Protein backbone atom coordinates (compact mmCIF):
# COMPACT_ATOMS: atom_id res chain seq x y z
CA UNK A 1 0.00 0.00 0.00
CA UNK A 2 2.54 2.56 -1.16
CA UNK A 3 1.47 6.20 -1.07
CA UNK A 4 2.91 9.71 -1.01
CA UNK A 5 5.48 8.50 -3.51
CA UNK A 6 8.17 11.07 -4.20
CA UNK A 7 10.43 10.45 -7.15
CA UNK A 8 13.83 12.13 -7.21
CA UNK A 9 14.69 11.26 -10.82
CA UNK A 10 14.88 14.90 -11.88
CA UNK A 11 17.14 15.91 -8.99
CA UNK A 12 19.28 12.84 -9.75
CA UNK A 13 19.66 13.85 -13.38
CA UNK A 14 20.63 17.37 -12.35
CA UNK A 15 23.12 16.02 -9.86
CA UNK A 16 24.70 13.79 -12.54
CA UNK A 17 24.86 16.73 -14.94
CA UNK A 18 26.74 18.72 -12.31
CA UNK A 19 29.14 15.81 -11.86
CA UNK A 20 29.74 15.52 -15.61
CA UNK A 21 30.50 19.20 -15.95
CA UNK A 22 32.76 19.18 -12.91
CA UNK A 23 30.57 21.45 -10.82
CA UNK A 24 30.18 18.70 -8.24
CA UNK A 25 33.20 16.64 -7.22
CA UNK A 26 32.97 12.87 -7.54
CA UNK A 27 34.03 12.59 -3.92
CA UNK A 28 30.82 14.36 -2.92
CA UNK A 29 28.52 11.88 -4.63
CA UNK A 30 30.57 8.67 -4.52
CA UNK A 31 30.72 8.62 -0.75
CA UNK A 32 28.72 5.56 0.33
CA UNK A 33 29.99 4.62 3.77
CA UNK A 34 30.81 1.03 4.81
CA UNK A 35 27.43 0.71 6.50
CA UNK A 36 25.57 1.58 3.30
CA UNK A 37 27.79 -0.71 1.22
CA UNK A 38 27.13 -3.57 3.61
CA UNK A 39 23.40 -2.88 3.49
CA UNK A 40 23.59 -2.95 -0.31
CA UNK A 41 25.34 -6.30 -0.14
CA UNK A 42 22.97 -7.96 2.31
CA UNK A 43 19.62 -6.24 1.78
CA UNK A 44 19.96 -4.65 -1.62
CA UNK A 45 18.03 -5.55 -4.71
CA UNK A 46 20.03 -5.81 -7.95
CA UNK A 47 18.79 -3.74 -10.87
CA UNK A 48 19.46 -3.66 -14.61
CA UNK A 49 20.57 -0.07 -14.41
CA UNK A 50 24.27 0.49 -15.02
CA UNK A 51 25.96 2.88 -12.61
CA UNK A 52 25.61 6.37 -14.12
CA UNK A 53 29.03 7.38 -12.81
CA UNK A 54 31.51 4.53 -13.39
CA UNK A 55 29.42 2.31 -15.72
CA UNK A 56 31.24 -0.74 -14.34
CA UNK A 57 28.35 -2.51 -12.66
CA UNK A 58 24.62 -2.34 -12.12
CA UNK A 59 23.44 -0.29 -9.19
CA UNK A 60 21.78 -1.96 -6.23
CA UNK A 61 18.78 -0.39 -4.55
CA UNK A 62 18.52 -0.41 -0.78
CA UNK A 63 15.31 0.40 1.07
CA UNK A 64 15.55 2.02 4.50
CA UNK A 65 12.55 2.05 6.77
CA UNK A 66 11.76 4.87 9.20
CA UNK A 67 9.10 4.77 11.89
CA UNK A 68 9.74 5.13 15.61
CA UNK A 69 7.01 2.57 16.34
CA UNK A 70 8.97 -0.05 14.40
CA UNK A 71 11.45 -0.34 17.28
CA UNK A 72 14.82 -1.78 16.31
CA UNK A 73 13.82 -1.87 12.64
CA UNK A 74 13.58 1.93 12.58
CA UNK A 75 16.35 3.39 10.45
CA UNK A 76 17.56 0.07 9.10
CA UNK A 77 17.80 -1.42 5.62
CA UNK A 78 15.20 -4.07 4.82
CA UNK A 79 14.61 -6.45 1.93
CA UNK A 80 11.60 -6.12 -0.36
CA UNK A 81 10.02 -9.15 1.30
CA UNK A 82 10.42 -7.70 4.79
CA UNK A 83 8.92 -4.39 3.69
CA UNK A 84 5.99 -6.20 2.12
CA UNK A 85 5.37 -8.02 5.40
CA UNK A 86 5.58 -4.75 7.37
CA UNK A 87 3.30 -3.06 4.86
CA UNK A 88 0.53 -5.45 5.79
CA UNK A 89 1.12 -5.50 9.55
CA UNK A 90 2.73 -2.30 10.87
CA UNK A 91 1.45 1.25 11.21
CA UNK A 92 2.49 3.84 8.64
CA UNK A 93 6.21 4.10 8.04
CA UNK A 94 8.44 5.85 5.54
CA UNK A 95 10.69 4.05 3.09
CA UNK A 96 13.71 5.68 1.48
CA UNK A 97 15.02 3.93 -1.61
CA UNK A 98 18.71 4.59 -2.22
CA UNK A 99 20.64 3.38 -5.24
CA UNK A 100 24.21 2.34 -4.57
CA UNK A 101 27.13 1.37 -6.76
CA UNK A 102 29.39 -1.00 -4.89
CA UNK A 103 32.27 -0.27 -7.25
CA UNK A 104 32.58 3.54 -7.16
CA UNK A 105 30.34 4.16 -4.11
CA UNK A 106 27.89 6.40 -5.97
CA UNK A 107 24.70 6.64 -3.91
CA UNK A 108 21.53 8.63 -4.33
CA UNK A 109 18.10 8.78 -2.78
CA UNK A 110 15.89 7.93 -5.76
CA UNK A 111 12.47 7.53 -4.18
CA UNK A 112 10.63 7.80 -0.92
CA UNK A 113 7.16 6.63 -0.03
CA UNK A 114 4.90 5.84 2.86
CA UNK A 115 3.78 2.26 3.43
CA UNK A 116 2.05 0.35 6.21
CA UNK A 117 -1.43 0.49 7.55
CA UNK A 118 -3.14 3.90 7.35
CA UNK A 119 -3.71 4.14 11.13
CA UNK A 120 -1.18 6.47 12.65
CA UNK A 121 -0.50 8.13 9.30
CA UNK A 122 0.68 11.70 9.18
CA UNK A 123 3.91 11.14 11.03
CA UNK A 124 6.65 13.61 10.52
CA UNK A 125 8.72 12.66 7.50
CA UNK A 126 12.41 12.37 7.86
CA UNK A 127 14.73 13.58 5.17
CA UNK A 128 18.07 12.13 4.26
CA UNK A 129 20.71 14.81 4.37
CA UNK A 130 22.10 14.84 0.87
ZN1 LIG B 1 29.72 3.18 -10.03
Coordinates of N, CA, C and O and ligand atoms in Angstrom, one line a residue:
X1 N 0.8 -1.2 0.0 CA 0.0 0.0 0.0 C 0.9 1.3 0.0 O 1.0 2.0 1.0
X2 N 1.6 1.4 -1.1 CA 2.5 2.6 -1.2 C 1.8 3.9 -1.5 O 1.0 3.9 -2.4
X3 N 2.1 4.9 -0.8 CA 1.5 6.2 -1.1 C 2.5 7.3 -0.8 O 3.6 7.1 -0.3
X4 N 2.0 8.5 -1.1 CA 2.9 9.7 -1.0 C 4.3 9.4 -1.7 O 5.3 9.7 -1.1
X5 N 4.2 8.8 -2.8 CA 5.5 8.5 -3.5 C 6.1 9.8 -4.1 O 5.5 10.6 -4.7
X6 N 7.4 9.9 -3.7 CA 8.2 11.1 -4.2 C 9.3 10.5 -5.0 O 10.1 9.7 -4.5
X7 N 9.4 10.9 -6.2 CA 10.4 10.4 -7.1 C 11.5 11.5 -7.3 O 11.2 12.7 -7.6
X8 N 12.7 11.1 -7.1 CA 13.8 12.1 -7.2 C 14.6 12.0 -8.5 O 15.8 12.4 -8.6
X9 N 14.0 11.5 -9.6 CA 14.7 11.3 -10.8 C 15.2 12.6 -11.4 O 16.3 12.6 -11.9
X10 N 14.4 13.6 -11.3 CA 14.9 14.9 -11.9 C 16.1 15.4 -11.1 O 17.1 15.8 -11.7
X11 N 16.0 15.4 -9.8 CA 17.1 15.9 -9.0 C 18.4 15.1 -9.3 O 19.5 15.6 -9.3
X12 N 18.2 13.8 -9.5 CA 19.3 12.8 -9.7 C 20.0 13.2 -11.1 O 21.2 13.3 -11.2
X13 N 19.1 13.5 -12.1 CA 19.7 13.9 -13.4 C 20.5 15.1 -13.3 O 21.5 15.3 -13.9
X14 N 19.9 16.1 -12.5 CA 20.6 17.4 -12.4 C 21.9 17.2 -11.6 O 23.0 17.8 -11.9
X15 N 21.9 16.3 -10.6 CA 23.1 16.0 -9.9 C 24.2 15.4 -10.8 O 25.3 15.8 -10.8
X16 N 23.8 14.5 -11.6 CA 24.7 13.8 -12.5 C 25.2 14.8 -13.6 O 26.4 14.7 -14.0
X17 N 24.4 15.7 -14.0 CA 24.9 16.7 -14.9 C 25.9 17.6 -14.3 O 26.9 18.0 -14.9
X18 N 25.7 17.9 -13.0 CA 26.7 18.7 -12.3 C 28.1 18.0 -12.2 O 29.1 18.5 -12.2
X19 N 27.9 16.6 -12.0 CA 29.1 15.8 -11.9 C 29.9 15.8 -13.2 O 31.1 15.9 -13.3
X20 N 29.1 15.6 -14.3 CA 29.7 15.5 -15.6 C 30.4 16.8 -16.0 O 31.5 16.8 -16.7
X21 N 29.9 17.9 -15.6 CA 30.5 19.2 -16.0 C 31.5 19.7 -14.9 O 32.1 20.8 -15.0
X22 N 31.7 18.8 -13.9 CA 32.8 19.2 -12.9 C 32.3 20.2 -11.8 O 33.1 20.6 -11.0
X23 N 31.0 20.5 -11.8 CA 30.6 21.4 -10.8 C 30.4 20.8 -9.5 O 30.4 21.4 -8.4
X24 N 30.2 19.5 -9.5 CA 30.2 18.7 -8.2 C 31.3 17.7 -8.3 O 31.5 17.0 -9.3
X25 N 32.1 17.6 -7.2 CA 33.2 16.6 -7.2 C 32.7 15.2 -7.0 O 31.7 15.0 -6.4
X26 N 33.4 14.3 -7.7 CA 33.0 12.9 -7.5 C 33.0 12.4 -6.1 O 32.1 11.7 -5.6
X27 N 33.9 13.0 -5.3 CA 34.0 12.6 -3.9 C 32.8 13.0 -3.1 O 32.5 12.4 -2.1
X28 N 32.0 13.9 -3.6 CA 30.8 14.4 -2.9 C 29.6 13.4 -3.2 O 28.7 13.4 -2.4
X29 N 29.7 12.7 -4.3 CA 28.5 11.9 -4.6 C 28.9 10.4 -4.5 O 28.0 9.6 -4.4
X30 N 30.2 10.1 -4.6 CA 30.6 8.7 -4.5 C 31.1 8.5 -3.1 O 32.3 8.2 -2.9
X31 N 30.3 8.6 -2.1 CA 30.7 8.6 -0.8 C 30.0 7.6 0.1 O 29.8 7.8 1.3
X32 N 29.4 6.6 -0.5 CA 28.7 5.6 0.3 C 29.6 5.1 1.4 O 30.8 4.7 1.2
X33 N 29.1 5.1 2.7 CA 30.0 4.6 3.8 C 29.9 3.1 3.9 O 29.1 2.5 3.3
X34 N 30.8 2.5 4.7 CA 30.8 1.0 4.8 C 29.5 0.4 5.2 O 29.1 -0.7 4.8
X35 N 28.7 1.2 6.0 CA 27.4 0.7 6.5 C 26.4 0.6 5.3 O 25.7 -0.4 5.2
X36 N 26.5 1.6 4.5 CA 25.6 1.6 3.3 C 26.0 0.5 2.3 O 25.2 -0.2 1.7
X37 N 27.3 0.3 2.1 CA 27.8 -0.7 1.2 C 27.4 -2.1 1.7 O 27.1 -3.0 0.9
X38 N 27.5 -2.3 3.0 CA 27.1 -3.6 3.6 C 25.6 -3.8 3.4 O 25.2 -4.9 3.1
X39 N 24.8 -2.8 3.7 CA 23.4 -2.9 3.5 C 23.1 -3.3 2.0 O 22.2 -4.1 1.8
X40 N 23.8 -2.7 1.1 CA 23.6 -3.0 -0.3 C 23.9 -4.4 -0.6 O 23.2 -5.1 -1.3
X41 N 24.9 -4.9 0.1 CA 25.3 -6.3 -0.1 C 24.3 -7.3 0.4 O 24.0 -8.3 -0.2
X42 N 23.8 -7.0 1.6 CA 23.0 -8.0 2.3 C 21.5 -7.7 2.1 O 20.7 -8.7 2.2
X43 N 21.1 -6.5 1.9 CA 19.6 -6.2 1.8 C 19.2 -5.6 0.4 O 18.1 -5.4 0.2
X44 N 20.2 -5.3 -0.4 CA 20.0 -4.6 -1.6 C 19.3 -5.5 -2.7 O 19.4 -6.8 -2.6
X45 N 18.7 -4.8 -3.6 CA 18.0 -5.6 -4.7 C 18.8 -5.2 -6.0 O 18.9 -4.0 -6.3
X46 N 19.3 -6.1 -6.7 CA 20.0 -5.8 -7.9 C 19.1 -5.2 -9.0 O 17.9 -5.5 -9.0
X47 N 19.6 -4.3 -9.8 CA 18.8 -3.7 -10.9 C 19.5 -4.0 -12.2 O 20.6 -4.5 -12.2
X48 N 18.8 -3.6 -13.3 CA 19.5 -3.7 -14.6 C 20.1 -2.4 -15.0 O 20.7 -2.2 -16.0
X49 N 20.0 -1.4 -14.1 CA 20.6 -0.1 -14.4 C 22.1 0.0 -14.1 O 22.5 -0.2 -13.0
X50 N 22.8 0.4 -15.2 CA 24.3 0.5 -15.0 C 24.6 1.8 -14.2 O 23.9 2.8 -14.4
X51 N 25.6 1.7 -13.4 CA 26.0 2.9 -12.6 C 26.2 4.1 -13.5 O 27.0 4.0 -14.5
X52 N 25.5 5.2 -13.3 CA 25.6 6.4 -14.1 C 27.0 7.1 -14.0 O 27.3 7.9 -14.8
X53 N 27.7 6.7 -13.0 CA 29.0 7.4 -12.8 C 30.2 6.6 -13.4 O 30.9 7.0 -14.2
X54 N 30.3 5.3 -12.9 CA 31.5 4.5 -13.4 C 31.2 3.6 -14.5 O 32.0 3.1 -15.2
X55 N 29.9 3.2 -14.7 CA 29.4 2.3 -15.7 C 30.1 0.9 -15.7 O 30.2 0.3 -16.7
X56 N 30.5 0.5 -14.5 CA 31.2 -0.7 -14.3 C 30.3 -1.8 -13.8 O 30.6 -3.0 -14.0
X57 N 29.3 -1.5 -13.2 CA 28.4 -2.5 -12.7 C 27.0 -1.9 -12.5 O 26.8 -0.7 -12.6
X58 N 26.0 -2.8 -12.3 CA 24.6 -2.3 -12.1 C 24.5 -1.9 -10.7 O 25.0 -2.4 -9.8
X59 N 23.7 -0.8 -10.5 CA 23.4 -0.3 -9.2 C 22.5 -1.2 -8.4 O 21.7 -2.0 -9.0
X60 N 22.6 -1.2 -7.1 CA 21.8 -2.0 -6.2 C 20.9 -1.0 -5.5 O 21.3 0.1 -5.2
X61 N 19.6 -1.3 -5.3 CA 18.8 -0.4 -4.6 C 18.6 -0.9 -3.1 O 18.3 -2.1 -2.9
X62 N 18.7 0.0 -2.2 CA 18.5 -0.4 -0.8 C 17.4 0.4 -0.2 O 17.3 1.6 -0.4
X63 N 16.5 -0.3 0.5 CA 15.3 0.4 1.1 C 15.5 0.5 2.6 O 15.7 -0.5 3.3
X64 N 15.4 1.8 3.1 CA 15.6 2.0 4.5 C 14.2 2.3 5.0 O 13.4 3.1 4.4
X65 N 13.9 1.8 6.2 CA 12.6 2.0 6.8 C 12.7 2.9 8.0 O 13.6 2.8 8.8
X66 N 11.8 3.9 8.1 CA 11.8 4.9 9.2 C 10.4 4.9 9.8 O 9.4 5.1 9.2
X67 N 10.4 4.7 11.1 CA 9.1 4.8 11.9 C 9.4 4.4 13.3 O 9.8 3.3 13.6
X68 N 9.3 5.4 14.2 CA 9.7 5.1 15.6 C 9.0 3.9 16.2 O 9.6 3.1 17.0
X69 N 7.8 3.7 15.8 CA 7.0 2.6 16.3 C 7.5 1.2 15.9 O 7.1 0.2 16.3
X70 N 8.5 1.2 14.9 CA 9.0 -0.1 14.4 C 10.1 -0.6 15.3 O 10.6 -1.7 15.1
X71 N 10.4 0.1 16.3 CA 11.4 -0.3 17.3 C 12.8 -0.5 16.6 O 13.3 0.5 16.0
X72 N 13.4 -1.6 16.8 CA 14.8 -1.8 16.3 C 14.9 -1.8 14.8 O 16.0 -1.6 14.2
X73 N 13.8 -1.9 14.1 CA 13.8 -1.9 12.6 C 14.0 -0.4 12.1 O 14.5 -0.2 11.0
X74 N 13.5 0.5 13.0 CA 13.6 1.9 12.6 C 15.0 2.3 12.1 O 16.0 2.1 12.8
X75 N 15.1 2.9 10.9 CA 16.4 3.4 10.5 C 17.3 2.3 9.9 O 18.5 2.5 9.8
X76 N 16.7 1.1 9.6 CA 17.6 0.1 9.1 C 17.2 -0.3 7.7 O 16.1 0.0 7.2
X77 N 18.1 -1.0 7.0 CA 17.8 -1.4 5.6 C 17.0 -2.7 5.7 O 17.3 -3.6 6.5
X78 N 16.0 -2.9 4.8 CA 15.2 -4.1 4.8 C 15.0 -4.6 3.4 O 15.0 -3.8 2.5
X79 N 14.8 -5.9 3.3 CA 14.6 -6.4 1.9 C 13.2 -6.2 1.5 O 12.3 -5.8 2.3
X80 N 12.9 -6.4 0.2 CA 11.6 -6.1 -0.4 C 10.6 -7.0 0.3 O 9.5 -6.6 0.6
X81 N 10.9 -8.2 0.6 CA 10.0 -9.2 1.3 C 9.7 -8.7 2.7 O 8.5 -8.8 3.1
X82 N 10.7 -8.2 3.4 CA 10.4 -7.7 4.8 C 9.5 -6.5 4.8 O 8.6 -6.3 5.6
X83 N 9.7 -5.6 3.8 CA 8.9 -4.4 3.7 C 7.5 -4.8 3.3 O 6.5 -4.2 3.9
X84 N 7.3 -5.8 2.5 CA 6.0 -6.2 2.1 C 5.3 -6.7 3.4 O 4.1 -6.4 3.6
X85 N 6.0 -7.5 4.2 CA 5.4 -8.0 5.4 C 5.0 -6.9 6.3 O 3.9 -6.9 6.9
X86 N 5.9 -5.9 6.5 CA 5.6 -4.8 7.4 C 4.4 -4.0 6.9 O 3.6 -3.5 7.6
X87 N 4.3 -3.8 5.5 CA 3.3 -3.1 4.9 C 1.9 -3.6 5.3 O 1.0 -2.8 5.5
X88 N 1.8 -4.9 5.5 CA 0.5 -5.5 5.8 C 0.3 -5.6 7.3 O -0.8 -6.0 7.7
X89 N 1.3 -5.3 8.1 CA 1.1 -5.5 9.5 C 1.4 -4.3 10.4 O 0.8 -4.2 11.5
X90 N 2.3 -3.4 10.0 CA 2.7 -2.3 10.9 C 2.0 -1.0 10.5 O 1.4 -0.9 9.5
X91 N 2.0 -0.1 11.4 CA 1.4 1.3 11.2 C 2.3 2.0 10.2 O 3.3 1.5 9.8
X92 N 1.8 3.1 9.7 CA 2.5 3.8 8.6 C 4.0 4.1 8.9 O 4.4 4.4 10.0
X93 N 4.8 3.8 7.9 CA 6.2 4.1 8.0 C 6.7 4.6 6.7 O 6.1 4.4 5.7
X94 N 7.9 5.3 6.7 CA 8.4 5.9 5.5 C 9.6 5.0 5.0 O 10.3 4.4 5.8
X95 N 9.6 4.8 3.7 CA 10.7 4.1 3.1 C 11.5 5.0 2.2 O 10.9 5.7 1.4
X96 N 12.8 4.9 2.4 CA 13.7 5.7 1.5 C 14.5 4.7 0.6 O 15.1 3.8 1.1
X97 N 14.3 4.8 -0.7 CA 15.0 3.9 -1.6 C 16.3 4.6 -2.1 O 16.2 5.7 -2.7
X98 N 17.4 4.0 -1.8 CA 18.7 4.6 -2.2 C 19.4 3.7 -3.2 O 19.5 2.5 -3.0
X99 N 19.9 4.2 -4.3 CA 20.6 3.4 -5.2 C 22.1 3.5 -4.9 O 22.6 4.6 -4.6
X100 N 22.8 2.4 -5.0 CA 24.2 2.3 -4.6 C 25.0 1.6 -5.6 O 24.6 0.5 -6.1
X101 N 26.2 2.1 -5.9 CA 27.1 1.4 -6.8 C 28.2 0.9 -5.8 O 28.9 1.6 -5.1
X102 N 28.4 -0.4 -5.8 CA 29.4 -1.0 -4.9 C 30.8 -0.9 -5.4 O 31.8 -1.2 -4.7
X103 N 30.9 -0.4 -6.7 CA 32.3 -0.3 -7.3 C 32.8 1.1 -7.0 O 33.9 1.3 -6.4
X104 N 32.1 2.2 -7.3 CA 32.6 3.5 -7.2 C 31.9 4.3 -6.0 O 32.3 5.4 -5.7
X105 N 31.0 3.6 -5.3 CA 30.3 4.2 -4.1 C 29.4 5.3 -4.4 O 29.0 6.1 -3.5
X106 N 29.0 5.4 -5.6 CA 27.9 6.4 -6.0 C 26.7 6.0 -5.2 O 26.4 4.8 -5.1
X107 N 26.0 7.0 -4.6 CA 24.7 6.6 -3.9 C 23.8 7.8 -4.0 O 24.2 9.0 -4.0
X108 N 22.5 7.5 -4.2 CA 21.5 8.6 -4.3 C 20.2 8.2 -3.9 O 19.7 7.1 -4.2
X109 N 19.5 9.1 -3.2 CA 18.1 8.8 -2.8 C 17.2 8.9 -4.0 O 17.1 10.0 -4.6
X110 N 16.7 7.8 -4.5 CA 15.9 7.9 -5.8 C 14.4 8.0 -5.5 O 13.7 8.5 -6.4
X111 N 13.9 7.5 -4.4 CA 12.5 7.5 -4.2 C 12.2 7.4 -2.7 O 12.9 6.8 -2.0
X112 N 11.1 8.0 -2.3 CA 10.6 7.8 -0.9 C 9.1 7.6 -1.0 O 8.5 8.1 -1.9
X113 N 8.6 6.8 -0.1 CA 7.2 6.6 0.0 C 6.7 6.2 1.4 O 7.6 5.9 2.2
X114 N 5.5 6.3 1.6 CA 4.9 5.8 2.9 C 4.2 4.5 2.6 O 3.5 4.3 1.6
X115 N 4.4 3.6 3.5 CA 3.8 2.3 3.4 C 3.2 1.9 4.8 O 3.3 2.7 5.7
X116 N 2.6 0.7 4.9 CA 2.1 0.3 6.2 C 0.6 0.7 6.3 O 0.0 1.3 5.4
X117 N 0.0 0.3 7.4 CA -1.4 0.5 7.6 C -1.7 2.0 7.8 O -0.9 2.7 8.4
X118 N -2.8 2.5 7.3 CA -3.1 3.9 7.4 C -3.2 4.4 8.8 O -2.9 5.6 9.0
X119 N -3.6 3.6 9.8 CA -3.7 4.1 11.1 C -2.4 4.7 11.6 O -1.3 4.1 11.3
X120 N -2.4 5.9 12.2 CA -1.2 6.5 12.6 C -0.5 7.2 11.5 O 0.7 7.6 11.7
X121 N -1.1 7.4 10.4 CA -0.5 8.1 9.3 C -0.3 9.6 9.7 O -0.9 10.0 10.7
X122 N 0.5 10.3 8.9 CA 0.7 11.7 9.2 C 1.9 11.9 10.1 O 2.0 13.0 10.7
X123 N 2.7 10.9 10.2 CA 3.9 11.1 11.0 C 4.8 12.1 10.3 O 4.8 12.2 9.1
X124 N 5.7 12.7 11.1 CA 6.6 13.6 10.5 C 7.6 12.8 9.6 O 8.1 11.8 10.0
X125 N 7.8 13.4 8.4 CA 8.7 12.7 7.5 C 10.2 13.1 7.7 O 10.5 14.2 7.9
X126 N 11.0 12.1 7.7 CA 12.4 12.4 7.9 C 13.0 12.5 6.5 O 12.6 11.9 5.6
X127 N 14.0 13.4 6.4 CA 14.7 13.6 5.2 C 16.2 13.1 5.3 O 16.8 13.3 6.4
X128 N 16.7 12.5 4.2 CA 18.1 12.1 4.3 C 18.9 13.3 3.9 O 18.6 14.0 2.9
X129 N 19.8 13.7 4.7 CA 20.7 14.8 4.4 C 21.5 14.4 3.2 O 22.2 13.4 3.1
X130 N 21.4 15.2 2.1 CA 22.1 14.8 0.9 C 22.4 16.1 0.1 O 21.5 16.9 -0.1
Ligands
LIG1 ZN1 29.7 3.2 -10.0

